[in-house]
Amino acid sequence: MPFWKIDILASISSILGINKDIENSEKVIQEAIENALKIDSVKHIAYISTILAKQGKIEEAALLMETAFFCVRKISSNLDKCKPYKDISLELASQGKIKDAISYASRIDDLWHVELKSSALADISTEIAKQGEIEKADSLIQEAISCARGVKYGATVQNSKAIAHISWQLAKQGKIKEAFVCAESINYKDELEKTTAFKKISIELALQGN
C-alpha cells in the first residue's frame, strides 16, 4: 500500500474517533497499522502511535512506538537511521514526551544531517511552546540555530534550508521579529531559500491574524 493511503486511513480513523464512531475508527486504524508494519515504515508507525495516544489508547500507543524503535534498530547504517530518528522525535513531542523526543533528535548526526537535526529541534521547540513551556522552547530553538550555523565543509545550501525552517518555526511560536531576523541571516547566495522563508513567515502571520 502506498504511503499516502496509510496517511489517509490514519486521518479517517482520527476523524471517526472525534465523531464518536469508535467501532469504525478502530477498524480503520487497525488497517493502517497492518499496512505500516508490512513495510516497516517508522514514520507511519510513530504517527499512528500519536493518533492512538490522542484517542486515549495510551498502552496501545506505547506498544506501537516500541515497534517503531525496533524498526530503527534493524537499520544497519547509522546515517540511514537519522530520518527515522527525526520522525520518532516529532511524534514523541506530539505525545508530550519531550525528554524522549530531544533524546532521539540528539542522535541525528549533525555533520551529514544537520538540516534534519536542526529542524527536528525547532519542531520540538514549537511543540514545547504549545504546551506553555516557553523558556524551554526558547532554549531548544537556540540550540537548533547553533546546530544549523555549525555546518562545515561548505554545506551552505543545507545551512540555508535549516535556517529557513527555523525561521518558520519561530513565526509559528509568535516570535515574528526573531523569525524575520533569522530569515534575513540566510546566505545571500541562497535567494530561493530566503524568499521561501519570508513567504512562510508571511503565511503564518496571516494565519495568526496579524
PDB file of N, CA, C and O in Angstrom, residues 29-105:
ATOM      1  N   ILE A  29      -8.082   2.155  11.857  1.00  0.00           N
ATOM      2  CA  ILE A  29      -6.728   2.328  12.408  1.00  0.00           C
ATOM      3  C   ILE A  29      -5.964   1.003  12.388  1.00  0.00           C
ATOM      4  O   ILE A  29      -4.748   0.988  12.179  1.00  0.00           O
ATOM      5  N   GLN A  30      -6.674  -0.097  12.580  1.00  0.00           N
ATOM      6  CA  GLN A  30      -6.017  -1.399  12.516  1.00  0.00           C
ATOM      7  C   GLN A  30      -5.513  -1.694  11.110  1.00  0.00           C
ATOM      8  O   GLN A  30      -4.429  -2.253  10.931  1.00  0.00           O
ATOM      9  N   GLU A  31      -6.307  -1.297  10.108  1.00  0.00           N
ATOM     10  CA  GLU A  31      -5.869  -1.472   8.715  1.00  0.00           C
ATOM     11  C   GLU A  31      -4.623  -0.633   8.442  1.00  0.00           C
ATOM     12  O   GLU A  31      -3.684  -1.084   7.779  1.00  0.00           O
ATOM     13  N   ALA A  32      -4.604   0.591   8.986  1.00  0.00           N
ATOM     14  CA  ALA A  32      -3.442   1.465   8.812  1.00  0.00           C
ATOM     15  C   ALA A  32      -2.214   0.856   9.476  1.00  0.00           C
ATOM     16  O   ALA A  32      -1.113   0.854   8.906  1.00  0.00           O
ATOM     17  N   ILE A  33      -2.391   0.335  10.680  1.00  0.00           N
ATOM     18  CA  ILE A  33      -1.281  -0.280  11.422  1.00  0.00           C
ATOM     19  C   ILE A  33      -0.719  -1.473  10.665  1.00  0.00           C
ATOM     20  O   ILE A  33       0.506  -1.608  10.494  1.00  0.00           O
ATOM     21  N   GLU A  34      -1.604  -2.354  10.195  1.00  0.00           N
ATOM     22  CA  GLU A  34      -1.175  -3.566   9.478  1.00  0.00           C
ATOM     23  C   GLU A  34      -0.336  -3.206   8.244  1.00  0.00           C
ATOM     24  O   GLU A  34       0.692  -3.841   7.980  1.00  0.00           O
ATOM     25  N   ASN A  35      -0.771  -2.199   7.518  1.00  0.00           N
ATOM     26  CA  ASN A  35      -0.049  -1.815   6.300  1.00  0.00           C
ATOM     27  C   ASN A  35       1.264  -1.110   6.613  1.00  0.00           C
ATOM     28  O   ASN A  35       2.255  -1.299   5.907  1.00  0.00           O
ATOM     29  N   ALA A  36       1.293  -0.320   7.686  1.00  0.00           N
ATOM     30  CA  ALA A  36       2.539   0.331   8.082  1.00  0.00           C
ATOM     31  C   ALA A  36       3.571  -0.699   8.532  1.00  0.00           C
ATOM     32  O   ALA A  36       4.764  -0.580   8.239  1.00  0.00           O
ATOM     33  N   LEU A  37       3.097  -1.734   9.245  1.00  0.00           N
ATOM     34  CA  LEU A  37       4.007  -2.779   9.727  1.00  0.00           C
ATOM     35  C   LEU A  37       4.554  -3.624   8.583  1.00  0.00           C
ATOM     36  O   LEU A  37       5.693  -4.088   8.635  1.00  0.00           O
ATOM     37  N   LYS A  38       3.766  -3.813   7.543  1.00  0.00           N
ATOM     38  CA  LYS A  38       4.205  -4.613   6.400  1.00  0.00           C
ATOM     39  C   LYS A  38       5.438  -4.019   5.730  1.00  0.00           C
ATOM     40  O   LYS A  38       6.282  -4.745   5.205  1.00  0.00           O
ATOM     41  N   ILE A  39       5.516  -2.693   5.747  1.00  0.00           N
ATOM     42  CA  ILE A  39       6.624  -2.037   5.050  1.00  0.00           C
ATOM     43  C   ILE A  39       7.630  -1.412   6.022  1.00  0.00           C
ATOM     44  O   ILE A  39       8.533  -0.681   5.609  1.00  0.00           O
ATOM     45  N   ASP A  40       7.472  -1.712   7.307  1.00  0.00           N
ATOM     46  CA  ASP A  40       8.397  -1.195   8.338  1.00  0.00           C
ATOM     47  C   ASP A  40       8.571   0.322   8.236  1.00  0.00           C
ATOM     48  O   ASP A  40       9.683   0.847   8.345  1.00  0.00           O
ATOM     49  N   SER A  41       7.464   1.033   8.020  1.00  0.00           N
ATOM     50  CA  SER A  41       7.537   2.493   7.892  1.00  0.00           C
ATOM     51  C   SER A  41       7.565   3.132   9.278  1.00  0.00           C
ATOM     52  O   SER A  41       6.528   3.270   9.926  1.00  0.00           O
ATOM     53  N   VAL A  42       8.745   3.522   9.714  1.00  0.00           N
ATOM     54  CA  VAL A  42       8.896   4.131  11.042  1.00  0.00           C
ATOM     55  C   VAL A  42       8.034   5.380  11.158  1.00  0.00           C
ATOM     56  O   VAL A  42       7.361   5.598  12.177  1.00  0.00           O
ATOM     57  N   LYS A  43       8.058   6.206  10.122  1.00  0.00           N
ATOM     58  CA  LYS A  43       7.293   7.454  10.140  1.00  0.00           C
ATOM     59  C   LYS A  43       5.817   7.193  10.405  1.00  0.00           C
ATOM     60  O   LYS A  43       5.189   7.852  11.249  1.00  0.00           O
ATOM     61  N   HIS A  44       5.237   6.229   9.695  1.00  0.00           N
ATOM     62  CA  HIS A  44       3.812   5.966   9.814  1.00  0.00           C
ATOM     63  C   HIS A  44       3.467   5.223  11.103  1.00  0.00           C
ATOM     64  O   HIS A  44       2.430   5.481  11.714  1.00  0.00           O
ATOM     65  N   ILE A  45       4.341   4.331  11.511  1.00  0.00           N
ATOM     66  CA  ILE A  45       4.105   3.618  12.779  1.00  0.00           C
ATOM     67  C   ILE A  45       4.093   4.615  13.936  1.00  0.00           C
ATOM     68  O   ILE A  45       3.212   4.570  14.811  1.00  0.00           O
ATOM     69  N   ALA A  46       5.057   5.529  13.937  1.00  0.00           N
ATOM     70  CA  ALA A  46       5.132   6.536  15.003  1.00  0.00           C
ATOM     71  C   ALA A  46       3.940   7.494  14.941  1.00  0.00           C
ATOM     72  O   ALA A  46       3.386   7.881  15.975  1.00  0.00           O
ATOM     73  N   TYR A  47       3.541   7.853  13.723  1.00  0.00           N
ATOM     74  CA  TYR A  47       2.407   8.760  13.542  1.00  0.00           C
ATOM     75  C   TYR A  47       1.110   8.132  14.056  1.00  0.00           C
ATOM     76  O   TYR A  47       0.309   8.783  14.747  1.00  0.00           O
ATOM     77  N   ILE A  48       0.914   6.865  13.725  1.00  0.00           N
ATOM     78  CA  ILE A  48      -0.292   6.168  14.196  1.00  0.00           C
ATOM     79  C   ILE A  48      -0.265   6.031  15.712  1.00  0.00           C
ATOM     80  O   ILE A  48      -1.303   6.111  16.382  1.00  0.00           O
ATOM     81  N   SER A  49       0.922   5.854  16.273  1.00  0.00           N
ATOM     82  CA  SER A  49       1.062   5.810  17.729  1.00  0.00           C
ATOM     83  C   SER A  49       0.517   7.096  18.358  1.00  0.00           C
ATOM     84  O   SER A  49      -0.183   7.059  19.385  1.00  0.00           O
ATOM     85  N   THR A  50       0.816   8.226  17.740  1.00  0.00           N
ATOM     86  CA  THR A  50       0.328   9.519  18.244  1.00  0.00           C
ATOM     87  C   THR A  50      -1.190   9.604  18.160  1.00  0.00           C
ATOM     88  O   THR A  50      -1.853  10.097  19.083  1.00  0.00           O
ATOM     89  N   ILE A  51      -1.751   9.119  17.057  1.00  0.00           N
ATOM     90  CA  ILE A  51      -3.215   9.128  16.915  1.00  0.00           C
ATOM     91  C   ILE A  51      -3.858   8.288  18.018  1.00  0.00           C
ATOM     92  O   ILE A  51      -4.844   8.696  18.648  1.00  0.00           O
ATOM     93  N   LEU A  52      -3.278   7.114  18.290  1.00  0.00           N
ATOM     94  CA  LEU A  52      -3.798   6.258  19.355  1.00  0.00           C
ATOM     95  C   LEU A  52      -3.704   6.964  20.709  1.00  0.00           C
ATOM     96  O   LEU A  52      -4.621   6.899  21.521  1.00  0.00           O
ATOM     97  N   ALA A  53      -2.579   7.642  20.934  1.00  0.00           N
ATOM     98  CA  ALA A  53      -2.391   8.364  22.199  1.00  0.00           C
ATOM     99  C   ALA A  53      -3.456   9.449  22.363  1.00  0.00           C
ATOM    100  O   ALA A  53      -4.018   9.623  23.456  1.00  0.00           O
ATOM    101  N   LYS A  54      -3.755  10.163  21.266  1.00  0.00           N
ATOM    102  CA  LYS A  54      -4.758  11.225  21.320  1.00  0.00           C
ATOM    103  C   LYS A  54      -6.171  10.671  21.492  1.00  0.00           C
ATOM    104  O   LYS A  54      -7.065  11.398  21.948  1.00  0.00           O
ATOM    105  N   GLN A  55      -6.337   9.405  21.126  1.00  0.00           N
ATOM    106  CA  GLN A  55      -7.623   8.742  21.328  1.00  0.00           C
ATOM    107  C   GLN A  55      -7.730   8.144  22.728  1.00  0.00           C
ATOM    108  O   GLN A  55      -8.739   7.524  23.067  1.00  0.00           O
ATOM    109  N   GLY A  56      -6.690   8.333  23.523  1.00  0.00           N
ATOM    110  CA  GLY A  56      -6.698   7.833  24.896  1.00  0.00           C
ATOM    111  C   GLY A  56      -6.227   6.400  25.039  1.00  0.00           C
ATOM    112  O   GLY A  56      -6.273   5.832  26.134  1.00  0.00           O
ATOM    113  N   LYS A  57      -5.736   5.819  23.937  1.00  0.00           N
ATOM    114  CA  LYS A  57      -5.268   4.425  23.964  1.00  0.00           C
ATOM    115  C   LYS A  57      -3.758   4.422  24.252  1.00  0.00           C
ATOM    116  O   LYS A  57      -2.940   4.126  23.391  1.00  0.00           O
ATOM    117  N   ILE A  58      -3.433   4.760  25.483  1.00  0.00           N
ATOM    118  CA  ILE A  58      -2.043   5.009  25.866  1.00  0.00           C
ATOM    119  C   ILE A  58      -1.171   3.755  25.757  1.00  0.00           C
ATOM    120  O   ILE A  58      -0.047   3.816  25.233  1.00  0.00           O
ATOM    121  N   GLU A  59      -1.663   2.631  26.243  1.00  0.00           N
ATOM    122  CA  GLU A  59      -0.866   1.396  26.195  1.00  0.00           C
ATOM    123  C   GLU A  59      -0.619   0.959  24.762  1.00  0.00           C
ATOM    124  O   GLU A  59       0.499   0.558  24.409  1.00  0.00           O
ATOM    125  N   GLU A  60      -1.664   1.013  23.929  1.00  0.00           N
ATOM    126  CA  GLU A  60      -1.511   0.634  22.523  1.00  0.00           C
ATOM    127  C   GLU A  60      -0.531   1.575  21.820  1.00  0.00           C
ATOM    128  O   GLU A  60       0.289   1.139  21.002  1.00  0.00           O
ATOM    129  N   ALA A  61      -0.618   2.851  22.154  1.00  0.00           N
ATOM    130  CA  ALA A  61       0.284   3.837  21.558  1.00  0.00           C
ATOM    131  C   ALA A  61       1.727   3.544  21.938  1.00  0.00           C
ATOM    132  O   ALA A  61       2.634   3.604  21.094  1.00  0.00           O
ATOM    133  N   ALA A  62       1.955   3.217  23.201  1.00  0.00           N
ATOM    134  CA  ALA A  62       3.312   2.934  23.684  1.00  0.00           C
ATOM    135  C   ALA A  62       3.874   1.687  23.016  1.00  0.00           C
ATOM    136  O   ALA A  62       5.055   1.654  22.630  1.00  0.00           O
ATOM    137  N   LEU A  63       3.032   0.667  22.857  1.00  0.00           N
ATOM    138  CA  LEU A  63       3.476  -0.575  22.213  1.00  0.00           C
ATOM    139  C   LEU A  63       3.860  -0.322  20.753  1.00  0.00           C
ATOM    140  O   LEU A  63       4.852  -0.868  20.258  1.00  0.00           O
ATOM    141  N   LEU A  64       3.069   0.499  20.087  1.00  0.00           N
ATOM    142  CA  LEU A  64       3.353   0.787  18.684  1.00  0.00           C
ATOM    143  C   LEU A  64       4.628   1.615  18.539  1.00  0.00           C
ATOM    144  O   LEU A  64       5.423   1.405  17.620  1.00  0.00           O
ATOM    145  N   MET A  65       4.844   2.533  19.481  1.00  0.00           N
ATOM    146  CA  MET A  65       6.080   3.311  19.448  1.00  0.00           C
ATOM    147  C   MET A  65       7.287   2.419  19.685  1.00  0.00           C
ATOM    148  O   MET A  65       8.353   2.618  19.079  1.00  0.00           O
ATOM    149  N   GLU A  66       7.136   1.424  20.547  1.00  0.00           N
ATOM    150  CA  GLU A  66       8.217   0.457  20.759  1.00  0.00           C
ATOM    151  C   GLU A  66       8.532  -0.282  19.464  1.00  0.00           C
ATOM    152  O   GLU A  66       9.690  -0.605  19.185  1.00  0.00           O
ATOM    153  N   THR A  67       7.490  -0.556  18.671  1.00  0.00           N
ATOM    154  CA  THR A  67       7.691  -1.202  17.373  1.00  0.00           C
ATOM    155  C   THR A  67       8.500  -0.287  16.450  1.00  0.00           C
ATOM    156  O   THR A  67       9.379  -0.749  15.709  1.00  0.00           O
ATOM    157  N   ALA A  68       8.215   1.011  16.503  1.00  0.00           N
ATOM    158  CA  ALA A  68       8.984   1.981  15.701  1.00  0.00           C
ATOM    159  C   ALA A  68      10.449   1.967  16.119  1.00  0.00           C
ATOM    160  O   ALA A  68      11.347   1.975  15.274  1.00  0.00           O
ATOM    161  N   PHE A  69      10.693   1.912  17.440  1.00  0.00           N
ATOM    162  CA  PHE A  69      12.076   1.839  17.941  1.00  0.00           C
ATOM    163  C   PHE A  69      12.773   0.594  17.401  1.00  0.00           C
ATOM    164  O   PHE A  69      13.940   0.645  16.976  1.00  0.00           O
ATOM    165  N   PHE A  70      12.061  -0.527  17.409  1.00  0.00           N
ATOM    166  CA  PHE A  70      12.620  -1.796  16.944  1.00  0.00           C
ATOM    167  C   PHE A  70      12.977  -1.719  15.457  1.00  0.00           C
ATOM    168  O   PHE A  70      14.030  -2.207  15.029  1.00  0.00           O
ATOM    169  N   CYS A  71      12.093  -1.087  14.676  1.00  0.00           N
ATOM    170  CA  CYS A  71      12.348  -0.949  13.238  1.00  0.00           C
ATOM    171  C   CYS A  71      13.621  -0.144  12.985  1.00  0.00           C
ATOM    172  O   CYS A  71      14.392  -0.459  12.072  1.00  0.00           O
ATOM    173  N   VAL A  72      13.845   0.887  13.794  1.00  0.00           N
ATOM    174  CA  VAL A  72      15.054   1.701  13.640  1.00  0.00           C
ATOM    175  C   VAL A  72      16.293   0.880  13.979  1.00  0.00           C
ATOM    176  O   VAL A  72      17.320   0.962  13.292  1.00  0.00           O
ATOM    177  N   ARG A  73      16.190   0.083  15.033  1.00  0.00           N
ATOM    178  CA  ARG A  73      17.344  -0.734  15.443  1.00  0.00           C
ATOM    179  C   ARG A  73      17.751  -1.733  14.367  1.00  0.00           C
ATOM    180  O   ARG A  73      18.909  -2.147  14.300  1.00  0.00           O
ATOM    181  N   LYS A  74      16.825  -2.099  13.506  1.00  0.00           N
ATOM    182  CA  LYS A  74      17.128  -3.056  12.431  1.00  0.00           C
ATOM    183  C   LYS A  74      17.922  -2.414  11.287  1.00  0.00           C
ATOM    184  O   LYS A  74      18.493  -3.110  10.459  1.00  0.00           O
ATOM    185  N   ILE A  75      17.930  -1.091  11.239  1.00  0.00           N
ATOM    186  CA  ILE A  75      18.664  -0.384  10.190  1.00  0.00           C
ATOM    187  C   ILE A  75      20.156  -0.443  10.506  1.00  0.00           C
ATOM    188  O   ILE A  75      20.579  -0.041  11.596  1.00  0.00           O
ATOM    189  N   SER A  76      20.946  -0.922   9.603  1.00  0.00           N
ATOM    190  CA  SER A  76      22.368  -1.159   9.883  1.00  0.00           C
ATOM    191  C   SER A  76      23.205   0.119   9.856  1.00  0.00           C
ATOM    192  O   SER A  76      24.121   0.287  10.654  1.00  0.00           O
ATOM    193  N   SER A  77      22.886   1.032   8.943  1.00  0.00           N
ATOM    194  CA  SER A  77      23.679   2.253   8.806  1.00  0.00           C
ATOM    195  C   SER A  77      23.208   3.335   9.775  1.00  0.00           C
ATOM    196  O   SER A  77      22.013   3.670   9.811  1.00  0.00           O
ATOM    197  N   ASN A  78      24.140   3.896  10.538  1.00  0.00           N
ATOM    198  CA  ASN A  78      23.787   4.973  11.464  1.00  0.00           C
ATOM    199  C   ASN A  78      23.264   6.205  10.729  1.00  0.00           C
ATOM    200  O   ASN A  78      22.370   6.900  11.216  1.00  0.00           O
ATOM    201  N   LEU A  79      23.827   6.471   9.549  1.00  0.00           N
ATOM    202  CA  LEU A  79      23.360   7.621   8.772  1.00  0.00           C
ATOM    203  C   LEU A  79      21.931   7.413   8.289  1.00  0.00           C
ATOM    204  O   LEU A  79      21.134   8.355   8.257  1.00  0.00           O
ATOM    205  N   ASP A  80      21.592   6.180   7.923  1.00  0.00           N
ATOM    206  CA  ASP A  80      20.235   5.874   7.452  1.00  0.00           C
ATOM    207  C   ASP A  80      19.207   5.928   8.582  1.00  0.00           C
ATOM    208  O   ASP A  80      18.001   5.978   8.336  1.00  0.00           O
ATOM    209  N   LYS A  81      19.686   5.904   9.808  1.00  0.00           N
ATOM    210  CA  LYS A  81      18.777   5.986  10.953  1.00  0.00           C
ATOM    211  C   LYS A  81      18.331   7.424  11.240  1.00  0.00           C
ATOM    212  O   LYS A  81      17.373   7.642  11.985  1.00  0.00           O
ATOM    213  N   CYS A  82      19.015   8.401  10.654  1.00  0.00           N
ATOM    214  CA  CYS A  82      18.785   9.798  11.021  1.00  0.00           C
ATOM    215  C   CYS A  82      17.362  10.279  10.715  1.00  0.00           C
ATOM    216  O   CYS A  82      16.726  10.939  11.537  1.00  0.00           O
ATOM    217  N   LYS A  83      16.843   9.968   9.520  1.00  0.00           N
ATOM    218  CA  LYS A  83      15.471  10.388   9.182  1.00  0.00           C
ATOM    219  C   LYS A  83      14.457   9.719  10.110  1.00  0.00           C
ATOM    220  O   LYS A  83      13.556  10.409  10.639  1.00  0.00           O
ATOM    221  N   PRO A  84      14.538   8.418  10.347  1.00  0.00           N
ATOM    222  CA  PRO A  84      13.626   7.796  11.318  1.00  0.00           C
ATOM    223  C   PRO A  84      13.737   8.395  12.714  1.00  0.00           C
ATOM    224  O   PRO A  84      12.737   8.524  13.424  1.00  0.00           O
ATOM    225  N   TYR A  85      14.958   8.761  13.117  1.00  0.00           N
ATOM    226  CA  TYR A  85      15.131   9.413  14.422  1.00  0.00           C
ATOM    227  C   TYR A  85      14.299  10.698  14.479  1.00  0.00           C
ATOM    228  O   TYR A  85      13.647  10.995  15.488  1.00  0.00           O
ATOM    229  N   LYS A  86      14.350  11.465  13.390  1.00  0.00           N
ATOM    230  CA  LYS A  86      13.575  12.707  13.363  1.00  0.00           C
ATOM    231  C   LYS A  86      12.081  12.409  13.437  1.00  0.00           C
ATOM    232  O   LYS A  86      11.343  13.051  14.196  1.00  0.00           O
ATOM    233  N   ASP A  87      11.621  11.440  12.643  1.00  0.00           N
ATOM    234  CA  ASP A  87      10.195  11.091  12.638  1.00  0.00           C
ATOM    235  C   ASP A  87       9.718  10.699  14.029  1.00  0.00           C
ATOM    236  O   ASP A  87       8.660  11.142  14.491  1.00  0.00           O
ATOM    237  N   ILE A  88      10.508   9.882  14.706  1.00  0.00           N
ATOM    238  CA  ILE A  88      10.150   9.441  16.050  1.00  0.00           C
ATOM    239  C   ILE A  88      10.166  10.615  17.021  1.00  0.00           C
ATOM    240  O   ILE A  88       9.255  10.764  17.854  1.00  0.00           O
ATOM    241  N   SER A  89      11.177  11.456  16.928  1.00  0.00           N
ATOM    242  CA  SER A  89      11.297  12.579  17.864  1.00  0.00           C
ATOM    243  C   SER A  89      10.089  13.506  17.772  1.00  0.00           C
ATOM    244  O   SER A  89       9.576  13.981  18.795  1.00  0.00           O
ATOM    245  N   LEU A  90       9.612  13.756  16.558  1.00  0.00           N
ATOM    246  CA  LEU A  90       8.470  14.651  16.382  1.00  0.00           C
ATOM    247  C   LEU A  90       7.192  14.060  16.965  1.00  0.00           C
ATOM    248  O   LEU A  90       6.388  14.766  17.581  1.00  0.00           O
ATOM    249  N   GLU A  91       6.994  12.760  16.775  1.00  0.00           N
ATOM    250  CA  GLU A  91       5.788  12.124  17.310  1.00  0.00           C
ATOM    251  C   GLU A  91       5.851  12.020  18.836  1.00  0.00           C
ATOM    252  O   GLU A  91       4.835  12.182  19.519  1.00  0.00           O
ATOM    253  N   LEU A  92       7.029  11.768  19.375  1.00  0.00           N
ATOM    254  CA  LEU A  92       7.179  11.748  20.835  1.00  0.00           C
ATOM    255  C   LEU A  92       6.850  13.124  21.411  1.00  0.00           C
ATOM    256  O   LEU A  92       6.176  13.232  22.441  1.00  0.00           O
ATOM    257  N   ALA A  93       7.296  14.176  20.736  1.00  0.00           N
ATOM    258  CA  ALA A  93       6.993  15.540  21.183  1.00  0.00           C
ATOM    259  C   ALA A  93       5.486  15.791  21.139  1.00  0.00           C
ATOM    260  O   ALA A  93       4.923  16.400  22.055  1.00  0.00           O
ATOM    261  N   SER A  94       4.837  15.308  20.081  1.00  0.00           N
ATOM    262  CA  SER A  94       3.386  15.483  19.943  1.00  0.00           C
ATOM    263  C   SER A  94       2.634  14.775  21.066  1.00  0.00           C
ATOM    264  O   SER A  94       1.536  15.182  21.447  1.00  0.00           O
ATOM    265  N   GLN A  95       3.245  13.717  21.581  1.00  0.00           N
ATOM    266  CA  GLN A  95       2.632  12.966  22.684  1.00  0.00           C
ATOM    267  C   GLN A  95       3.009  13.530  24.052  1.00  0.00           C
ATOM    268  O   GLN A  95       2.625  12.990  25.083  1.00  0.00           O
ATOM    269  N   GLY A  96       3.784  14.621  24.051  1.00  0.00           N
ATOM    270  CA  GLY A  96       4.171  15.245  25.301  1.00  0.00           C
ATOM    271  C   GLY A  96       5.388  14.633  25.964  1.00  0.00           C
ATOM    272  O   GLY A  96       5.754  15.010  27.077  1.00  0.00           O
ATOM    273  N   LYS A  97       6.040  13.708  25.258  1.00  0.00           N
ATOM    274  CA  LYS A  97       7.228  13.042  25.808  1.00  0.00           C
ATOM    275  C   LYS A  97       8.475  13.803  25.356  1.00  0.00           C
ATOM    276  O   LYS A  97       9.253  13.338  24.530  1.00  0.00           O
ATOM    277  N   ILE A  98       8.636  14.998  25.916  1.00  0.00           N
ATOM    278  CA  ILE A  98       9.646  15.931  25.436  1.00  0.00           C
ATOM    279  C   ILE A  98      11.069  15.420  25.666  1.00  0.00           C
ATOM    280  O   ILE A  98      11.929  15.523  24.784  1.00  0.00           O
ATOM    281  N   LYS A  99      11.323  14.895  26.842  1.00  0.00           N
ATOM    282  CA  LYS A  99      12.669  14.400  27.149  1.00  0.00           C
ATOM    283  C   LYS A  99      13.082  13.309  26.164  1.00  0.00           C
ATOM    284  O   LYS A  99      14.206  13.315  25.641  1.00  0.00           O
ATOM    285  N   ASP A 100      12.173  12.380  25.887  1.00  0.00           N
ATOM    286  CA  ASP A 100      12.465  11.307  24.931  1.00  0.00           C
ATOM    287  C   ASP A 100      12.626  11.865  23.518  1.00  0.00           C
ATOM    288  O   ASP A 100      13.474  11.398  22.745  1.00  0.00           O
ATOM    289  N   ALA A 101      11.810  12.854  23.187  1.00  0.00           N
ATOM    290  CA  ALA A 101      11.883  13.469  21.848  1.00  0.00           C
ATOM    291  C   ALA A 101      13.252  14.106  21.626  1.00  0.00           C
ATOM    292  O   ALA A 101      13.881  13.908  20.580  1.00  0.00           O
ATOM    293  N   ILE A 102      13.713  14.850  22.615  1.00  0.00           N
ATOM    294  CA  ILE A 102      15.024  15.505  22.499  1.00  0.00           C
ATOM    295  C   ILE A 102      16.136  14.459  22.428  1.00  0.00           C
ATOM    296  O   ILE A 102      17.109  14.622  21.683  1.00  0.00           O
ATOM    297  N   SER A 103      15.967  13.382  23.183  1.00  0.00           N
ATOM    298  CA  SER A 103      16.963  12.307  23.182  1.00  0.00           C
ATOM    299  C   SER A 103      17.122  11.717  21.785  1.00  0.00           C
ATOM    300  O   SER A 103      18.246  11.500  21.315  1.00  0.00           O
ATOM    301  N   TYR A 104      15.995  11.482  21.089  1.00  0.00           N
ATOM    302  CA  TYR A 104      16.066  10.906  19.740  1.00  0.00           C
ATOM    303  C   TYR A 104      16.598  11.919  18.735  1.00  0.00           C
ATOM    304  O   TYR A 104      17.370  11.573  17.838  1.00  0.00           O
ATOM    305  N   ALA A 105      16.210  13.184  18.893  1.00  0.00           N
ATOM    306  CA  ALA A 105      16.706  14.215  17.980  1.00  0.00           C
ATOM    307  C   ALA A 105      18.219  14.369  18.118  1.00  0.00           C
ATOM    308  O   ALA A 105      18.924  14.606  17.125  1.00  0.00           O
TER     309      ALA A 105
END
